[in-house]
PDB file of C-alpha atoms and ligand atoms in Angstrom:
ATOM      1  CA  MET A   1      11.237  25.971   7.671  1.00 77.00           C
ATOM      2  CA  SER A   2       7.813  24.352   7.703  1.00 94.00           C
ATOM      3  CA  ILE A   3       7.086  20.876   6.428  1.00 97.00           C
ATOM      4  CA  LYS A   4       5.025  22.413   3.661  1.00 97.00           C
ATOM      5  CA  SER A   5       7.837  24.681   2.476  1.00 97.00           C
ATOM      6  CA  ASN A   6      10.381  21.862   2.650  1.00 98.00           C
ATOM      7  CA  ILE A   7       8.141  19.748   0.435  1.00 98.00           C
ATOM      8  CA  GLU A   8       7.791  22.599  -2.061  1.00 98.00           C
ATOM      9  CA  TYR A   9      11.540  23.041  -2.139  1.00 97.00           C
ATOM     10  CA  ILE A  10      12.107  19.362  -2.717  1.00 98.00           C
ATOM     11  CA  GLN A  11       9.506  19.301  -5.458  1.00 98.00           C
ATOM     12  CA  GLU A  12      11.508  22.050  -7.201  1.00 98.00           C
ATOM     13  CA  LEU A  13      14.807  20.234  -6.945  1.00 98.00           C
ATOM     14  CA  LYS A  14      13.093  17.016  -8.136  1.00 98.00           C
ATOM     15  CA  THR A  15      11.670  18.821 -11.158  1.00 98.00           C
ATOM     16  CA  ALA A  16      15.059  20.354 -12.011  1.00 98.00           C
ATOM     17  CA  ALA A  17      16.799  16.980 -11.779  1.00 98.00           C
ATOM     18  CA  ALA A  18      14.096  15.295 -13.823  1.00 98.00           C
ATOM     19  CA  GLU A  19      14.397  17.885 -16.544  1.00 98.00           C
ATOM     20  CA  LYS A  20      18.148  17.403 -16.604  1.00 96.00           C
ATOM     21  CA  SER A  21      17.463  13.854 -17.590  1.00 93.00           C
ATOM     22  CA  GLY A  22      14.855  14.710 -20.231  1.00 96.00           C
ATOM     23  CA  ARG A  23      11.786  14.038 -18.031  1.00 98.00           C
ATOM     24  CA  SER A  24       9.335  16.178 -16.047  1.00 98.00           C
ATOM     25  CA  GLY A  25       8.900  16.500 -12.301  1.00 97.00           C
ATOM     26  CA  SER A  26       5.648  14.545 -12.372  1.00 98.00           C
ATOM     27  CA  ASP A  27       7.474  11.540 -13.728  1.00 98.00           C
ATOM     28  CA  VAL A  28       9.236  11.142 -10.378  1.00 98.00           C
ATOM     29  CA  LEU A  29       7.170  10.101  -7.281  1.00 98.00           C
ATOM     30  CA  LEU A  30       8.108  11.611  -3.972  1.00 98.00           C
ATOM     31  CA  VAL A  31       7.621   9.204  -1.085  1.00 98.00           C
ATOM     32  CA  ALA A  32       7.848  11.039   2.208  1.00 98.00           C
ATOM     33  CA  VAL A  33       9.745   8.866   4.758  1.00 98.00           C
ATOM     34  CA  THR A  34       8.044   9.307   8.042  1.00 98.00           C
ATOM     35  CA  LYS A  35       9.894   6.909  10.357  1.00 96.00           C
ATOM     36  CA  LEU A  36      10.275   8.230  13.912  1.00 95.00           C
ATOM     37  CA  HIS A  37       7.813  11.062  13.125  1.00 96.00           C
ATOM     38  CA  GLY A  38       4.336  11.272  14.648  1.00 96.00           C
ATOM     39  CA  ALA A  39       0.974  11.299  13.087  1.00 97.00           C
ATOM     40  CA  ASP A  40       0.560  15.040  13.324  1.00 97.00           C
ATOM     41  CA  GLU A  41       3.679  15.782  11.303  1.00 97.00           C
ATOM     42  CA  ILE A  42       2.624  13.155   8.796  1.00 98.00           C
ATOM     43  CA  ASN A  43      -0.818  14.584   8.437  1.00 98.00           C
ATOM     44  CA  GLU A  44       0.757  18.008   7.852  1.00 98.00           C
ATOM     45  CA  ALA A  45       2.751  16.538   4.999  1.00 98.00           C
ATOM     46  CA  ILE A  46      -0.382  14.949   3.515  1.00 98.00           C
ATOM     47  CA  ASP A  47      -2.177  18.289   3.735  1.00 98.00           C
ATOM     48  CA  ALA A  48       0.790  19.785   1.816  1.00 98.00           C
ATOM     49  CA  GLY A  49       0.197  17.321  -1.030  1.00 98.00           C
ATOM     50  CA  ILE A  50       2.074  14.182  -0.079  1.00 98.00           C
ATOM     51  CA  THR A  51       0.287  11.086  -1.467  1.00 98.00           C
ATOM     52  CA  ASP A  52       2.802   8.338  -0.513  1.00 98.00           C
ATOM     53  CA  ILE A  53       4.641   7.741   2.751  1.00 98.00           C
ATOM     54  CA  GLY A  54       7.365   5.288   3.577  1.00 98.00           C
ATOM     55  CA  GLU A  55       8.084   3.511   6.845  1.00 98.00           C
ATOM     56  CA  ASN A  56      10.952   1.091   7.536  1.00 97.00           C
ATOM     57  CA  LYS A  57       9.434  -0.759  10.518  1.00 97.00           C
ATOM     58  CA  VAL A  58       6.258  -2.841  10.791  1.00 98.00           C
ATOM     59  CA  GLN A  59       5.687  -1.653  14.321  1.00 98.00           C
ATOM     60  CA  GLU A  60       5.552   1.934  13.338  1.00 98.00           C
ATOM     61  CA  ILE A  61       3.030   1.333  10.629  1.00 98.00           C
ATOM     62  CA  MET A  62       0.851  -0.521  13.136  1.00 98.00           C
ATOM     63  CA  ASP A  63       1.178   2.335  15.671  1.00 97.00           C
ATOM     64  CA  LYS A  64       0.374   5.134  13.237  1.00 98.00           C
ATOM     65  CA  TYR A  65      -2.006   3.538  10.723  1.00 98.00           C
ATOM     66  CA  GLU A  66      -5.255   4.588  12.369  1.00 98.00           C
ATOM     67  CA  LYS A  67      -4.024   8.085  13.188  1.00 98.00           C
ATOM     68  CA  VAL A  68      -2.865   9.098   9.680  1.00 98.00           C
ATOM     69  CA  LYS A  69      -5.144  10.401   6.967  1.00 98.00           C
ATOM     70  CA  PRO A  70      -5.737   8.264   3.925  1.00 98.00           C
ATOM     71  CA  VAL A  71      -2.495   7.863   2.047  1.00 98.00           C
ATOM     72  CA  ARG A  72      -0.473   5.107   0.287  1.00 98.00           C
ATOM     73  CA  TRP A  73       1.904   3.361   2.646  1.00 98.00           C
ATOM     74  CA  HIS A  74       5.198   1.875   1.494  1.00 98.00           C
ATOM     75  CA  LEU A  75       7.275  -0.499   3.496  1.00 98.00           C
ATOM     76  CA  ILE A  76      10.876   0.464   2.677  1.00 98.00           C
ATOM     77  CA  GLY A  77      12.878  -1.298   5.364  1.00 97.00           C
ATOM     78  CA  HIS A  78      13.975  -4.814   5.985  1.00 96.00           C
ATOM     79  CA  LEU A  79      11.007  -7.122   6.449  1.00 97.00           C
ATOM     80  CA  GLN A  80      11.058 -10.224   8.550  1.00 97.00           C
ATOM     81  CA  THR A  81       8.837 -13.079   7.304  1.00 98.00           C
ATOM     82  CA  ASN A  82       7.009 -13.401  10.560  1.00 98.00           C
ATOM     83  CA  LYS A  83       5.834  -9.846  10.370  1.00 98.00           C
ATOM     84  CA  VAL A  84       4.375  -9.860   6.807  1.00 98.00           C
ATOM     85  CA  LYS A  85       0.928 -10.742   8.162  1.00 98.00           C
ATOM     86  CA  TYR A  86       0.661  -7.495  10.119  1.00 98.00           C
ATOM     87  CA  ILE A  87       1.043  -5.213   7.041  1.00 98.00           C
ATOM     88  CA  ILE A  88      -0.140  -7.173   4.115  1.00 98.00           C
ATOM     89  CA  ASP A  89      -3.453  -5.359   3.996  1.00 98.00           C
ATOM     90  CA  LYS A  90      -2.056  -1.989   4.947  1.00 98.00           C
ATOM     91  CA  VAL A  91       0.754  -1.141   2.507  1.00 98.00           C
ATOM     92  CA  SER A  92       0.466  -0.570  -1.159  1.00 98.00           C
ATOM     93  CA  MET A  93       4.054  -1.619  -1.999  1.00 98.00           C
ATOM     94  CA  ILE A  94       6.954  -3.415  -0.305  1.00 98.00           C
ATOM     95  CA  HIS A  95      10.290  -2.084  -1.520  1.00 98.00           C
ATOM     96  CA  SER A  96      12.590  -4.465   0.326  1.00 98.00           C
ATOM     97  CA  VAL A  97      12.116  -7.989  -1.131  1.00 98.00           C
ATOM     98  CA  ASP A  98      15.452  -9.660  -1.164  1.00 97.00           C
ATOM     99  CA  SER A  99      14.750 -13.421  -0.950  1.00 97.00           C
ATOM    100  CA  LEU A 100      12.322 -15.957  -2.369  1.00 98.00           C
ATOM    101  CA  LYS A 101      11.445 -17.001   1.142  1.00 98.00           C
ATOM    102  CA  LEU A 102      10.152 -13.512   1.954  1.00 98.00           C
ATOM    103  CA  ALA A 103       8.362 -13.322  -1.432  1.00 98.00           C
ATOM    104  CA  ARG A 104       6.571 -16.625  -0.800  1.00 98.00           C
ATOM    105  CA  GLU A 105       5.358 -15.418   2.565  1.00 98.00           C
ATOM    106  CA  ILE A 106       4.064 -12.185   1.067  1.00 98.00           C
ATOM    107  CA  ASP A 107       2.416 -14.278  -1.694  1.00 98.00           C
ATOM    108  CA  LYS A 108       0.787 -16.589   0.876  1.00 98.00           C
ATOM    109  CA  ARG A 109      -0.583 -13.715   3.014  1.00 98.00           C
ATOM    110  CA  ALA A 110      -1.731 -11.805  -0.053  1.00 98.00           C
ATOM    111  CA  ALA A 111      -3.659 -14.811  -1.210  1.00 98.00           C
ATOM    112  CA  GLN A 112      -5.345 -15.098   2.157  1.00 98.00           C
ATOM    113  CA  HIS A 113      -6.532 -11.499   1.751  1.00 98.00           C
ATOM    114  CA  ASN A 114      -7.483 -11.954  -1.808  1.00 98.00           C
ATOM    115  CA  LEU A 115      -5.140  -9.283  -3.067  1.00 98.00           C
ATOM    116  CA  THR A 116      -2.069  -8.838  -5.317  1.00 98.00           C
ATOM    117  CA  MET A 117       0.894  -7.217  -3.540  1.00 98.00           C
ATOM    118  CA  ASP A 118       3.151  -4.882  -5.487  1.00 98.00           C
ATOM    119  CA  ILE A 119       6.815  -5.380  -4.625  1.00 98.00           C
ATOM    120  CA  LEU A 120      10.248  -4.125  -5.574  1.00 98.00           C
ATOM    121  CA  VAL A 121      13.315  -6.290  -5.545  1.00 98.00           C
ATOM    122  CA  GLN A 122      16.092  -4.616  -3.382  1.00 97.00           C
ATOM    123  CA  VAL A 123      19.426  -4.564  -5.042  1.00 97.00           C
ATOM    124  CA  ASN A 124      22.567  -3.873  -3.074  1.00 94.00           C
ATOM    125  CA  SER A 125      24.744  -2.815  -5.995  1.00 87.00           C
ATOM    126  CA  ALA A 126      27.529  -1.592  -3.712  1.00 88.00           C
ATOM    127  CA  GLU A 127      27.512  -4.996  -2.031  1.00 87.00           C
ATOM    128  CA  GLU A 128      27.790  -3.321   1.382  1.00 86.00           C
ATOM    129  CA  GLU A 129      27.673  -5.893   4.150  1.00 84.00           C
ATOM    130  CA  SER A 130      25.723  -3.684   6.384  1.00 78.00           C
ATOM    131  CA  LYS A 131      22.797  -3.440   3.963  1.00 81.00           C
ATOM    132  CA  PHE A 132      20.124  -5.876   2.905  1.00 89.00           C
ATOM    133  CA  GLY A 133      19.436  -6.554  -0.717  1.00 92.00           C
ATOM    134  CA  ILE A 134      20.784  -9.033  -3.280  1.00 94.00           C
ATOM    135  CA  THR A 135      23.760  -8.580  -5.645  1.00 94.00           C
ATOM    136  CA  THR A 136      23.201  -7.463  -9.202  1.00 94.00           C
ATOM    137  CA  GLU A 137      24.108 -10.957 -10.366  1.00 94.00           C
ATOM    138  CA  GLU A 138      21.377 -12.536  -8.385  1.00 95.00           C
ATOM    139  CA  THR A 139      18.663 -10.144  -9.471  1.00 97.00           C
ATOM    140  CA  ASP A 140      17.514 -11.838 -12.615  1.00 96.00           C
ATOM    141  CA  GLN A 141      17.150 -15.163 -10.971  1.00 97.00           C
ATOM    142  CA  LEU A 142      15.137 -13.814  -8.009  1.00 98.00           C
ATOM    143  CA  ILE A 143      12.842 -11.938 -10.378  1.00 97.00           C
ATOM    144  CA  LEU A 144      12.274 -15.091 -12.403  1.00 95.00           C
ATOM    145  CA  ASP A 145      11.677 -17.165  -9.327  1.00 97.00           C
ATOM    146  CA  ILE A 146       9.151 -14.761  -7.844  1.00 97.00           C
ATOM    147  CA  ALA A 147       7.348 -14.424 -11.205  1.00 96.00           C
ATOM    148  CA  ASN A 148       7.146 -18.271 -11.535  1.00 95.00           C
ATOM    149  CA  GLN A 149       6.261 -19.062  -7.955  1.00 97.00           C
ATOM    150  CA  CYS A 150       4.204 -16.269  -6.536  1.00 98.00           C
ATOM    151  CA  PRO A 151       0.889 -15.582  -8.310  1.00 97.00           C
ATOM    152  CA  ASN A 152      -0.229 -13.081  -5.809  1.00 98.00           C
ATOM    153  CA  ILE A 153       2.755 -10.800  -6.308  1.00 98.00           C
ATOM    154  CA  ARG A 154       3.289  -8.237  -9.007  1.00 97.00           C
ATOM    155  CA  ILE A 155       6.962  -7.249  -9.537  1.00 98.00           C
ATOM    156  CA  ARG A 156       6.918  -3.525 -10.097  1.00 97.00           C
ATOM    157  CA  GLY A 157      10.634  -2.726 -10.218  1.00 98.00           C
ATOM    158  CA  LEU A 158      13.708  -2.355  -8.201  1.00 98.00           C
ATOM    159  CA  MET A 159      14.949  -0.523  -5.117  1.00 98.00           C
ATOM    160  CA  CYS A 160      18.449   0.456  -4.161  1.00 97.00           C
ATOM    161  CA  ILE A 161      20.027   2.203  -1.161  1.00 96.00           C
ATOM    162  CA  ALA A 162      23.391   3.681  -2.206  1.00 95.00           C
ATOM    163  CA  PRO A 163      26.221   3.973   0.306  1.00 93.00           C
ATOM    164  CA  TYR A 164      26.362   7.380   2.036  1.00 93.00           C
ATOM    165  CA  GLU A 165      28.920   9.492   0.121  1.00 93.00           C
ATOM    166  CA  GLU A 166      30.082  12.894   1.166  1.00 94.00           C
ATOM    167  CA  ASP A 167      29.833  13.854  -2.501  1.00 96.00           C
ATOM    168  CA  PRO A 168      26.656  12.156  -3.815  1.00 96.00           C
ATOM    169  CA  ASN A 169      28.199  12.131  -7.290  1.00 97.00           C
ATOM    170  CA  ASP A 170      30.340   9.165  -5.959  1.00 96.00           C
ATOM    171  CA  ALA A 171      27.079   7.159  -5.787  1.00 96.00           C
ATOM    172  CA  ARG A 172      26.296   7.523  -9.509  1.00 97.00           C
ATOM    173  CA  ALA A 173      27.825   4.168 -10.516  1.00 96.00           C
ATOM    174  CA  TYR A 174      25.625   2.256  -8.021  1.00 96.00           C
ATOM    175  CA  PHE A 175      22.466   3.930  -9.293  1.00 97.00           C
ATOM    176  CA  SER A 176      23.355   3.462 -12.973  1.00 97.00           C
ATOM    177  CA  GLU A 177      24.133  -0.231 -12.441  1.00 97.00           C
ATOM    178  CA  VAL A 178      20.635  -0.814 -11.062  1.00 98.00           C
ATOM    179  CA  LYS A 179      19.082   1.339 -13.841  1.00 98.00           C
ATOM    180  CA  GLN A 180      20.634  -0.999 -16.329  1.00 98.00           C
ATOM    181  CA  ILE A 181      18.942  -3.957 -14.816  1.00 97.00           C
ATOM    182  CA  TYR A 182      15.679  -2.052 -14.627  1.00 98.00           C
ATOM    183  CA  ASP A 183      15.861  -1.189 -18.304  1.00 97.00           C
ATOM    184  CA  LYS A 184      16.010  -4.878 -19.205  1.00 96.00           C
ATOM    185  CA  TYR A 185      12.459  -5.381 -17.823  1.00 96.00           C
ATOM    186  CA  ALA A 186      10.866  -1.936 -18.168  1.00 93.00           C
ATOM    187  CA  GLY A 187       8.252  -1.803 -20.837  1.00 81.00           C
ATOM    188  CA  SER A 188       8.088  -5.544 -21.381  1.00 75.00           C
ATOM    189  CA  GLN A 189       4.917  -6.479 -19.449  1.00 74.00           C
ATOM    190  CA  GLU A 190       5.260 -10.178 -18.938  1.00 76.00           C
ATOM    191  CA  GLY A 191       2.553 -11.527 -16.706  1.00 81.00           C
ATOM    192  CA  ARG A 192       3.564 -10.763 -13.152  1.00 93.00           C
ATOM    193  CA  ILE A 193       6.568  -8.765 -14.163  1.00 96.00           C
ATOM    194  CA  ASP A 194       5.230  -5.228 -14.677  1.00 95.00           C
ATOM    195  CA  PHE A 195       7.976  -2.776 -14.101  1.00 96.00           C
ATOM    196  CA  GLN A 196       7.039   0.828 -13.361  1.00 96.00           C
ATOM    197  CA  TYR A 197       9.158   1.960 -10.404  1.00 98.00           C
ATOM    198  CA  LEU A 198      12.823   2.461  -9.855  1.00 98.00           C
ATOM    199  CA  SER A 199      13.160   3.493  -6.194  1.00 98.00           C
ATOM    200  CA  MET A 200      16.454   5.234  -5.659  1.00 98.00           C
ATOM    201  CA  GLY A 201      17.469   8.367  -3.896  1.00 98.00           C
ATOM    202  CA  MET A 202      17.263   9.755  -0.349  1.00 98.00           C
ATOM    203  CA  THR A 203      17.852  13.205   1.157  1.00 97.00           C
ATOM    204  CA  ASN A 204      21.584  13.134   0.430  1.00 97.00           C
ATOM    205  CA  ASP A 205      21.542  11.754  -3.055  1.00 98.00           C
ATOM    206  CA  PHE A 206      18.054  12.083  -4.664  1.00 98.00           C
ATOM    207  CA  GLU A 207      19.086  14.612  -7.346  1.00 98.00           C
ATOM    208  CA  VAL A 208      21.884  12.408  -8.508  1.00 98.00           C
ATOM    209  CA  ALA A 209      19.575   9.364  -8.368  1.00 98.00           C
ATOM    210  CA  ILE A 210      16.968  11.099 -10.523  1.00 98.00           C
ATOM    211  CA  GLU A 211      19.623  12.057 -13.038  1.00 98.00           C
ATOM    212  CA  GLU A 212      20.648   8.483 -13.238  1.00 98.00           C
ATOM    213  CA  GLY A 213      17.003   7.388 -13.977  1.00 98.00           C
ATOM    214  CA  SER A 214      15.250   6.986 -10.635  1.00 98.00           C
ATOM    215  CA  ASN A 215      11.457   7.645 -10.829  1.00 98.00           C
ATOM    216  CA  LEU A 216      10.707   7.192  -7.114  1.00 98.00           C
ATOM    217  CA  ILE A 217      12.668   9.006  -4.341  1.00 98.00           C
ATOM    218  CA  ARG A 218      12.347   8.251  -0.626  1.00 98.00           C
ATOM    219  CA  VAL A 219      12.991  11.429   1.266  1.00 98.00           C
ATOM    220  CA  GLY A 220      12.763  11.852   5.064  1.00 98.00           C
ATOM    221  CA  THR A 221      15.209  14.312   6.651  1.00 97.00           C
ATOM    222  CA  ALA A 222      14.900  17.060   4.018  1.00 97.00           C
ATOM    223  CA  ILE A 223      11.117  17.135   4.770  1.00 97.00           C
ATOM    224  CA  PHE A 224      10.863  16.537   8.483  1.00 96.00           C
ATOM    225  CA  GLY A 225      14.265  17.449   9.808  1.00 92.00           C
ATOM    226  CA  TYR A 226      16.598  15.200  11.678  1.00 86.00           C
ATOM    227  CA  ARG A 227      15.195  12.157  13.429  1.00 81.00           C
ATOM    228  CA  ASP A 228      15.671  11.754  17.118  1.00 78.00           C
ATOM    229  CA  TYR A 229      16.733   8.209  17.501  1.00 77.00           C
ATOM    230  CA  ARG A 230      17.025   8.623  21.294  1.00 72.00           C
ATOM    231  CA  SER A 231      13.241   8.683  21.537  1.00 63.00           C
ATOM    232  CA  GLU A 232      13.101   5.341  19.910  1.00 59.00           C
ATOM    233  CA  GLU A 233      11.851   2.822  22.479  1.00 49.00           C
ATOM    234  CA  LYS A 234      12.285  -0.417  20.656  1.00 42.00           C
TER     235      LYS A 234
HETATM  236  C1  LIG B   1      15.216   6.455   6.311  1.00 83.69           C
HETATM  237  C2  LIG B   1      15.196   5.968   4.960  1.00 83.69           C
HETATM  238  C3  LIG B   1      15.115   6.862   3.878  1.00 83.69           C
HETATM  239  C4  LIG B   1      15.088   8.335   4.012  1.00 83.69           C
HETATM  240  O1  LIG B   1      16.333   8.813   4.461  1.00 83.69           O
HETATM  241  P1  LIG B   1      16.643  10.364   4.578  1.00 83.69           P
HETATM  242  O2  LIG B   1      18.127  10.466   4.490  1.00 83.69           O
HETATM  243  O3  LIG B   1      16.078  10.790   5.892  1.00 83.69           O
HETATM  244  O4  LIG B   1      15.988  11.051   3.439  1.00 83.69           O
HETATM  245  C5  LIG B   1      15.020   6.317   2.599  1.00 83.69           C
HETATM  246  N1  LIG B   1      14.989   5.007   2.372  1.00 83.69           N
HETATM  247  C6  LIG B   1      15.130   4.122   3.380  1.00 83.69           C
HETATM  248  C7  LIG B   1      15.083   2.648   3.038  1.00 83.69           C
HETATM  249  C8  LIG B   1      15.191   4.499   4.715  1.00 83.69           C
HETATM  250  O5  LIG B   1      15.296   3.628   5.715  1.00 83.69           O
END
């Protein structure tokens, strides 16, 4: 299967899942997750219609940035404060904000570049220890703190990584919990709180995530095939 036909197939499944929840396929943004894949493959995906790509490491964005055709970059993985400066003028949204400390650093660097950075607050609704993100209980407070203290940040929504489940239906509760928080803010545009994105769903569970209200899915394996982690040098 080519990258192009994989993308077409995912678009079909995406549309079917969106229609199941009373929306259309175009209401759900497909972000192609390109970690551990090279510029050639990424450009192939862009040629096939991909407008947004996701990377989980700062270093990979740095390495590929010049080699990839114009596209919107999303940082979807854990971000260390000391690395914000490298990507602040390269990415269009940071999905993984889970502390005020990180938000303040993003705010500071954004101000230096005279820009407003779009961010999502990462919620770990399953409270898995291995994952980053805050608990659902902490979410309102962090949103409020960022809105009050970070003038160069626009809070665009929430992001969630559900635990891997053999049967993705078992992840529904985690998605719906985050959707409930999202709905409290969606539509009410209050200064720097301007919700538009609910980033949930990966290769294994994106259809279920869409059915539960996701409007942004992050899909890697189903587009590019399995990643070869052995080739990872760092
Ligand atoms: C790798 C990754 C994805 C994509 O995972 P696949 O299972 O390959 O689709 C999505 N979100 C995040 C945060 C990731 O790190």
